[in-house]
C-alpha positions as a Markdown table, in Angstrom:
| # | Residue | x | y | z |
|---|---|---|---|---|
| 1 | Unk | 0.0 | 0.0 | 0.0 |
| 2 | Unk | 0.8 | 3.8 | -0.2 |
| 3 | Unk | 1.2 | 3.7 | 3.3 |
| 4 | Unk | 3.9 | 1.5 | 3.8 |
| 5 | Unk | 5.9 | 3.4 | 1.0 |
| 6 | Unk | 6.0 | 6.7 | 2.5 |
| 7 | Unk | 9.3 | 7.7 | 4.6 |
| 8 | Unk | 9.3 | 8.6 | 8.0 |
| 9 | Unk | 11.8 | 8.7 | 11.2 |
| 10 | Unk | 10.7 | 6.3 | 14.6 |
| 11 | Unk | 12.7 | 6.7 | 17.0 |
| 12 | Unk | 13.4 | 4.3 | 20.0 |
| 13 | Unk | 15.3 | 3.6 | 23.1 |
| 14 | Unk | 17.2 | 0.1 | 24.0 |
| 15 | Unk | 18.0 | -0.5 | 27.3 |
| 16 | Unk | 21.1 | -2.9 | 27.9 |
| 17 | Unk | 21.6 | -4.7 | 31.0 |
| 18 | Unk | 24.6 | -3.7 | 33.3 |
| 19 | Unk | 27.6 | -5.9 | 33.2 |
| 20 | Unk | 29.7 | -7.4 | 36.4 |
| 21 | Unk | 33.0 | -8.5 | 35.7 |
| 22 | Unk | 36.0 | -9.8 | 38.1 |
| 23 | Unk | 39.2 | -10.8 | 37.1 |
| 24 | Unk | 42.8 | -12.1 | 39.2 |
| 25 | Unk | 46.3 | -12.4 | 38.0 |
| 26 | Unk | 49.8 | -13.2 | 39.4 |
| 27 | Unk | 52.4 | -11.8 | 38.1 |
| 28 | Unk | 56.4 | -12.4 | 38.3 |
| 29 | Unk | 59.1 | -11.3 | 37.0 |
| 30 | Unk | 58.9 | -13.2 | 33.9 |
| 31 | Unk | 55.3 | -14.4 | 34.0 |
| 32 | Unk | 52.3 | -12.8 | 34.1 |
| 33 | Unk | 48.8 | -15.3 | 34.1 |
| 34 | Unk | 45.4 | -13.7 | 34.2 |
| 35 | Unk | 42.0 | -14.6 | 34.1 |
| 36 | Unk | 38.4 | -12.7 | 34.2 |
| 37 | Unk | 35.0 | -13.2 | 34.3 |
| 38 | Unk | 31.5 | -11.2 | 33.1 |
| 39 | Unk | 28.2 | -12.1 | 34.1 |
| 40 | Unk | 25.3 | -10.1 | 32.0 |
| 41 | Unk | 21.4 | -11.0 | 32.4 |
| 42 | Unk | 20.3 | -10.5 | 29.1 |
| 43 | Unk | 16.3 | -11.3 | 30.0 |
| 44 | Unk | 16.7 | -7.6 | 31.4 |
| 45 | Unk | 17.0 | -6.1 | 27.9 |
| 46 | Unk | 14.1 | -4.1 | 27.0 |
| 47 | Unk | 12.6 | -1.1 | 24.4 |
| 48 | Unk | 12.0 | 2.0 | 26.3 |
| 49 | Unk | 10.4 | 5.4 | 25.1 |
| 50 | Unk | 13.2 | 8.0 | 24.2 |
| 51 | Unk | 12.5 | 11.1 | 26.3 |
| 52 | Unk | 10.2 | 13.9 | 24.7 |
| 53 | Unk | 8.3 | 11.3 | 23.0 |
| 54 | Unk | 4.5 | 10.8 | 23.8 |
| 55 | Unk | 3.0 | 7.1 | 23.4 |
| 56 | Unk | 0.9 | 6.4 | 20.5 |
| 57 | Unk | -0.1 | 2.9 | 18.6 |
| 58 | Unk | 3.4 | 2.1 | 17.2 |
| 59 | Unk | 5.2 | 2.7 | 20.6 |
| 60 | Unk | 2.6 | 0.2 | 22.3 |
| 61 | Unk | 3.6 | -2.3 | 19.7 |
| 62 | Unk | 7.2 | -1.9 | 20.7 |
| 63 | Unk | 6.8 | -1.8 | 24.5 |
| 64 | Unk | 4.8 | -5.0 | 23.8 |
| 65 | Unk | 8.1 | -7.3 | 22.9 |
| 66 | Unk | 9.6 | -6.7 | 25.8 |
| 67 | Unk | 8.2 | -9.8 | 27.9 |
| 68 | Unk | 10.0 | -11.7 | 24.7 |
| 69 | Unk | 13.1 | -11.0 | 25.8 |
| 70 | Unk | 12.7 | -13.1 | 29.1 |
| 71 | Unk | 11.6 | -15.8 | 26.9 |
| 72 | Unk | 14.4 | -15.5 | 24.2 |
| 73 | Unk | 17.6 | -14.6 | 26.1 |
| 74 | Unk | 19.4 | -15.7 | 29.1 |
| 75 | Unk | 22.1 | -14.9 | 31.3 |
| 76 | Unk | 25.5 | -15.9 | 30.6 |
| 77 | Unk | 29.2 | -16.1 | 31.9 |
| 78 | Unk | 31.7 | -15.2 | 30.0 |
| 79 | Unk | 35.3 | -16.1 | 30.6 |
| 80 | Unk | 39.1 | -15.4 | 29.4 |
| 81 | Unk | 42.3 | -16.5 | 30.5 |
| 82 | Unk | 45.4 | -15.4 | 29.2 |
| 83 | Unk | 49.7 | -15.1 | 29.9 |
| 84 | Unk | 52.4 | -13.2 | 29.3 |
| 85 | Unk | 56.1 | -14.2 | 29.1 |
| 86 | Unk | 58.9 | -11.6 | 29.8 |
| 87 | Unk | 62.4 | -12.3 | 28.4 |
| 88 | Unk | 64.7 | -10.9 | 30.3 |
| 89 | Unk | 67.0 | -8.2 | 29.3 |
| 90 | Unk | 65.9 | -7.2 | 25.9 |
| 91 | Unk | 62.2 | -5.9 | 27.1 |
| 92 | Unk | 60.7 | -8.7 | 25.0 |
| 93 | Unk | 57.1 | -10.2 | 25.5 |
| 94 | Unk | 54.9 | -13.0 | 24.6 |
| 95 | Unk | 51.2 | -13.0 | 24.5 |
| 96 | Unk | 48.4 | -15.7 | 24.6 |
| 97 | Unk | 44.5 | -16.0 | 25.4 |
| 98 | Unk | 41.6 | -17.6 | 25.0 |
| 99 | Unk | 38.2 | -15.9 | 25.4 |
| 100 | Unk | 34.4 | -17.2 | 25.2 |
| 101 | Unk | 31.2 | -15.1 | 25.2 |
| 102 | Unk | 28.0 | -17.3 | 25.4 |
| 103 | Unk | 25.7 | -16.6 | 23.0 |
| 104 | Unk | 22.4 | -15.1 | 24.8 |
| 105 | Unk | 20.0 | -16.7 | 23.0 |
| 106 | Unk | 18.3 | -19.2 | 25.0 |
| 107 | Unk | 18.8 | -23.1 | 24.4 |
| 108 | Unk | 21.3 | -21.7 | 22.0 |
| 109 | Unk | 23.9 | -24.1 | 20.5 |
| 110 | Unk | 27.4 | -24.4 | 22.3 |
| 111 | Unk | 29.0 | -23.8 | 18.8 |
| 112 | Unk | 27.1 | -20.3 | 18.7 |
| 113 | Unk | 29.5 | -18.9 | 21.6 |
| 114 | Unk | 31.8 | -16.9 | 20.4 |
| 115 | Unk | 35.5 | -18.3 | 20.8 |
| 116 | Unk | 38.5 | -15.7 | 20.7 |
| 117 | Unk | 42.2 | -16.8 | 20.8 |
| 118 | Unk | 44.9 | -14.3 | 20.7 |
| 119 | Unk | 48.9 | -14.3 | 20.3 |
| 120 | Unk | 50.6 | -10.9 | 21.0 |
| 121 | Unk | 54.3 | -9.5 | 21.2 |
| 122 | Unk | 55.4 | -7.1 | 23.1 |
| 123 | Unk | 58.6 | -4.7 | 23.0 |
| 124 | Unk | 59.5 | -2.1 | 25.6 |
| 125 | Unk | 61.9 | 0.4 | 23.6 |
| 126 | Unk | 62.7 | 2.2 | 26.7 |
| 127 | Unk | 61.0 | 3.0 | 29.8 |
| 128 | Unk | 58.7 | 5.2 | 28.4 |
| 129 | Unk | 57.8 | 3.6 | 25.3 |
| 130 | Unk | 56.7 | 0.2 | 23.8 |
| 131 | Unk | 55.2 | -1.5 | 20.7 |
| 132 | Unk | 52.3 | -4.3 | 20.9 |
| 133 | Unk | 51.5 | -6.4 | 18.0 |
| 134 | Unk | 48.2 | -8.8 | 18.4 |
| 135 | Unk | 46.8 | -11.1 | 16.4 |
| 136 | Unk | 42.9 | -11.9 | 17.3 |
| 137 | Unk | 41.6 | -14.9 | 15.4 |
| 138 | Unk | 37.4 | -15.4 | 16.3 |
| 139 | Unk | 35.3 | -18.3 | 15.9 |
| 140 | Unk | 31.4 | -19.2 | 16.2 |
| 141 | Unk | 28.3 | -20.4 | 14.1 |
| 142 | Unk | 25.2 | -18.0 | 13.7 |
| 143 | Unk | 21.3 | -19.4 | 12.5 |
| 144 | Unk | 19.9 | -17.0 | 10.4 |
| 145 | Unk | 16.4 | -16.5 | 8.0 |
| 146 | Unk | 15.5 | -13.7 | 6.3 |
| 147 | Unk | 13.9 | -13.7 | 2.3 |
| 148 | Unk | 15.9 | -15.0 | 0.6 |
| 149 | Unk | 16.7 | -18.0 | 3.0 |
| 150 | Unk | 13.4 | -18.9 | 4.4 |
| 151 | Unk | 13.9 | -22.6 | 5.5 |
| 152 | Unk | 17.4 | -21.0 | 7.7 |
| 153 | Unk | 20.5 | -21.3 | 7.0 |
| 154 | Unk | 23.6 | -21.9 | 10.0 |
| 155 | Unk | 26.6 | -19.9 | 8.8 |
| 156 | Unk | 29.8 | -20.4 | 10.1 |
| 157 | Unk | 31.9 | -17.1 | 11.1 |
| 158 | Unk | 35.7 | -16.7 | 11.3 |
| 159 | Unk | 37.1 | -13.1 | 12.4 |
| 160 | Unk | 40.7 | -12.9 | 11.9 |
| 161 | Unk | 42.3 | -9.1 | 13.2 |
| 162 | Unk | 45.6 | -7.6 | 14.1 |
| 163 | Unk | 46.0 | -4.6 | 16.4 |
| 164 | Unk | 49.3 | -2.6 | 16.6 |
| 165 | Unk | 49.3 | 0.2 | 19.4 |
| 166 | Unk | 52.6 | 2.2 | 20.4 |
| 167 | Unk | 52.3 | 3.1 | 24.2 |
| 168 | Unk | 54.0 | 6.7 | 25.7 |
| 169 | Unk | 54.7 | 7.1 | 29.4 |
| 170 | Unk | 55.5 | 10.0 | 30.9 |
């Protein structure tokens, strides 16, 4: 219809639920090991009204899906561990982790988590300066069905990054 064809702006608010995390290392003179934890109740996402907007038909629609999200999500834990080796002398280090964030979805496969390992080096020029190198390779499945898939289809999704950062203390 004519309707559906005409242009507009609708404007909504998501509200994400807080995040608690907790982490512990030790760390020696040549090793560093580390580990952390997050804990996020996704069931407490929800659509909200953006302030100076008044509630009409389309805005009680949206409000409406918010009991899905208890249905649909879950809480989860996710968890990393990771180590750092220090050559001494020539200010030399070696990185390694491992990360996984849960997916949210409820009853969701364990092969939709998201998996993250990491290898890094580290090189302290001087006492006030360094270069890190780290290479992030990512790992999960996703379900997906829009038109042009309507049965579904399970994709498999492989993330493969480097970051470079050059760190100044003074």
């Amino acid at each position: 219809s004519a309707a559906d064809l005409e242009s507009g702006e609708w404007a909504y608010a998501i509200y994400y639920p807080g995040k608690v995390s907790g982490g512990a290392a030790i760390d020696t003179e040549t090793l560093l090991l580390a580990a952390s934890a997050d804990y996020v109740d996704w069931r407490e996402t929800r659509f909200e009204l953006p302030s100076g907007y008044s509630m009409n038909e389309d805005y009680t629609s949206l409000l409406a899906e918010n009991p899905s999200f208890q249905k649909e999500f879950r809480p989860v834990f996710s968890y990393g561990a990771g180590c750092e080796f220090r050559f001494t002398g020539p200010g030399v280090k070696i990185r390694g982790g491992y990360r996984v964030v849960p997916s949210p979805v409820t009853d969701a496969d364990k092969s939709m988590d998201r998996k993250y390992i990491t290898a890094g080096l580290g090189y302290d020029m001087d006492r006030y300066a360094s270069l890190n190198v780290t290479y992030i390779r990512g790992f999960w499945t996703r379900d997906s069905k829009d038109g042009y898939t309507p049965g579904g289809t399970r994709e498999t999704i492989e993330t493969d990054r480097v970051l470079a950062g050059f760190t100044l203390r003074f």
